[in-house]
Short mmCIF file of C-alpha atoms in Angstrom, two decimals:
data_model
loop_
_atom_site.label_atom_id
_atom_site.label_comp_id
_atom_site.label_asym_id
_atom_site.label_seq_id
_atom_site.Cartn_x
_atom_site.Cartn_y
_atom_site.Cartn_z
CA MET A 1 13.00 17.83 -30.40
CA LYS A 2 10.74 16.00 -32.81
CA LYS A 3 7.47 16.71 -34.53
CA ILE A 4 5.13 13.76 -34.57
CA GLU A 5 2.36 13.80 -37.13
CA ALA A 6 -0.23 11.05 -37.00
CA ILE A 7 -2.93 10.54 -39.59
CA ILE A 8 -5.67 8.55 -37.87
CA ARG A 9 -9.29 7.52 -38.35
CA LYS A 10 -11.71 10.26 -37.31
CA THR A 11 -13.52 7.72 -35.14
CA LYS A 12 -10.35 7.08 -33.10
CA PHE A 13 -9.55 10.72 -32.31
CA GLU A 14 -11.12 10.82 -28.83
CA GLU A 15 -9.28 7.64 -27.83
CA VAL A 16 -5.97 9.03 -29.14
CA LYS A 17 -6.57 12.35 -27.35
CA ASP A 18 -7.26 10.55 -24.06
CA ALA A 19 -4.16 8.35 -24.50
CA LEU A 20 -1.96 11.39 -25.16
CA LEU A 21 -3.30 13.19 -22.09
CA ALA A 22 -2.72 10.03 -20.00
CA ALA A 23 0.89 10.01 -21.28
CA ASP A 24 1.32 13.63 -20.08
CA ILE A 25 1.29 15.03 -23.62
CA GLU A 26 -0.92 18.03 -22.99
CA TRP A 27 -0.32 20.23 -26.01
CA PHE A 28 -1.08 19.26 -29.60
CA SER A 29 -2.98 20.45 -32.63
CA TYR A 30 -5.36 18.50 -34.83
CA TYR A 31 -6.96 19.05 -38.19
CA ASP A 32 -9.63 17.37 -40.29
CA VAL A 33 -7.94 16.26 -43.50
CA ARG A 34 -8.75 14.30 -46.64
CA GLY A 35 -6.41 12.00 -48.46
CA VAL A 36 -6.17 9.27 -51.02
CA GLY A 37 -5.34 5.73 -49.93
CA LYS A 38 -4.99 2.35 -51.59
CA ALA A 39 -8.73 1.67 -51.60
CA ARG A 40 -10.17 2.52 -55.01
CA GLN A 41 -13.58 0.92 -54.86
CA GLY A 42 -17.05 2.36 -54.59
CA ARG A 43 -19.27 1.43 -51.66
CA ILE A 44 -23.03 1.13 -51.97
CA TYR A 45 -25.16 2.40 -49.10
CA ARG A 46 -28.95 2.44 -49.41
CA GLY A 47 -28.72 2.17 -53.16
CA VAL A 48 -26.28 5.07 -53.60
CA THR A 49 -22.70 4.41 -54.73
CA TYR A 50 -20.04 6.38 -52.85
CA ASP A 51 -16.47 6.93 -54.01
CA THR A 52 -14.15 5.78 -51.21
CA SER A 53 -10.90 6.89 -52.85
CA SER A 54 -11.02 10.16 -50.88
CA ILE A 55 -10.71 9.31 -47.20
CA GLU A 56 -11.57 11.60 -44.27
CA ARG A 57 -9.01 11.44 -41.48
CA THR A 58 -7.69 13.50 -38.57
CA LEU A 59 -4.11 14.78 -38.54
CA VAL A 60 -2.63 15.12 -35.06
CA SER A 61 0.48 17.32 -34.85
CA ILE A 62 2.69 17.28 -31.74
CA VAL A 63 6.14 18.71 -30.98
CA VAL A 64 7.86 16.87 -28.12
CA ARG A 65 11.25 16.66 -26.46
CA ASP A 66 13.36 13.69 -27.59
CA LYS A 67 12.74 11.90 -24.28
CA ASN A 68 8.97 11.89 -24.95
CA VAL A 69 8.99 10.56 -28.51
CA GLU A 70 8.57 6.86 -27.73
CA LYS A 71 5.82 7.28 -25.14
CA THR A 72 3.94 9.56 -27.54
CA VAL A 73 4.20 7.11 -30.43
CA LYS A 74 3.19 4.22 -28.15
CA ALA A 75 0.12 6.11 -26.93
CA ILE A 76 -0.99 6.84 -30.51
CA LEU A 77 -0.34 3.26 -31.69
CA GLU A 78 -2.29 1.68 -28.86
CA ALA A 79 -5.25 4.05 -29.14
CA ALA A 80 -5.54 4.30 -32.95
CA LYS A 81 -5.04 0.67 -33.94
CA THR A 82 -8.01 -1.36 -35.16
CA GLY A 83 -6.02 -3.92 -37.14
CA GLU A 84 -7.85 -3.02 -40.34
CA ILE A 85 -6.55 -1.37 -43.48
CA GLY A 86 -6.74 2.41 -43.13
CA ASP A 87 -5.58 2.78 -39.53
CA GLY A 88 -3.21 5.55 -40.66
CA ARG A 89 0.45 6.56 -40.40
CA ILE A 90 2.81 8.19 -37.92
CA PHE A 91 5.66 10.42 -39.09
CA ILE A 92 8.55 11.60 -36.91
CA ILE A 93 10.28 14.76 -38.13
CA PRO A 94 13.33 16.48 -36.58
CA ILE A 95 12.75 20.02 -35.25
CA GLU A 96 15.65 22.46 -35.31
CA ASP A 97 14.41 24.92 -32.68
CA SER A 98 11.37 26.16 -30.79
CA ILE A 99 10.72 29.59 -29.31
CA ARG A 100 8.13 30.53 -26.69
CA ILE A 101 6.75 33.84 -27.93
CA ARG A 102 5.77 35.15 -24.49
CA THR A 103 9.24 34.77 -22.88
CA GLY A 104 11.63 34.31 -25.79
CA GLU A 105 12.86 30.99 -24.34
CA ARG A 106 14.42 28.72 -26.96
CA GLY A 107 14.87 24.99 -27.33
CA ASP A 108 13.36 22.26 -25.14
CA ILE A 109 12.48 24.69 -22.35
CA ALA A 110 10.04 26.43 -24.71
CA LEU A 111 7.97 23.22 -24.89
CA TYR A 112 7.13 22.82 -21.22
CA ASN A 113 6.89 24.65 -17.92
CA ALA A 114 10.06 23.87 -15.97
CA GLU A 115 8.49 24.99 -12.68
CA LEU A 116 5.78 22.32 -13.08
CA GLU A 117 8.32 19.54 -13.64
CA LYS A 118 10.17 20.00 -10.31
#
């Protein structure tokens, strides 16, 4: 099992969500986050200077079975990419175990409904 965390542009979230659902990744969490990137310049909009060093992004957090890692990463890459600086990052983190609270099932089986996969 792996945890995939993707920090993406807020404007690309709906596209990423749709791509994940199309790839049969139906369970994930997301959070509005702020971070600091390489850009350290101020932007002027209607005469007001804005500090762009603090960047608003969306963090998508997904735990998947090993066999679904590549299709999940591919879906995020294709949907989130603009080709511009600030598209974000994807992190893949090993997960030791998972437990479904309702049934007590452990491991991969806790991540999906086996009866639906038949």
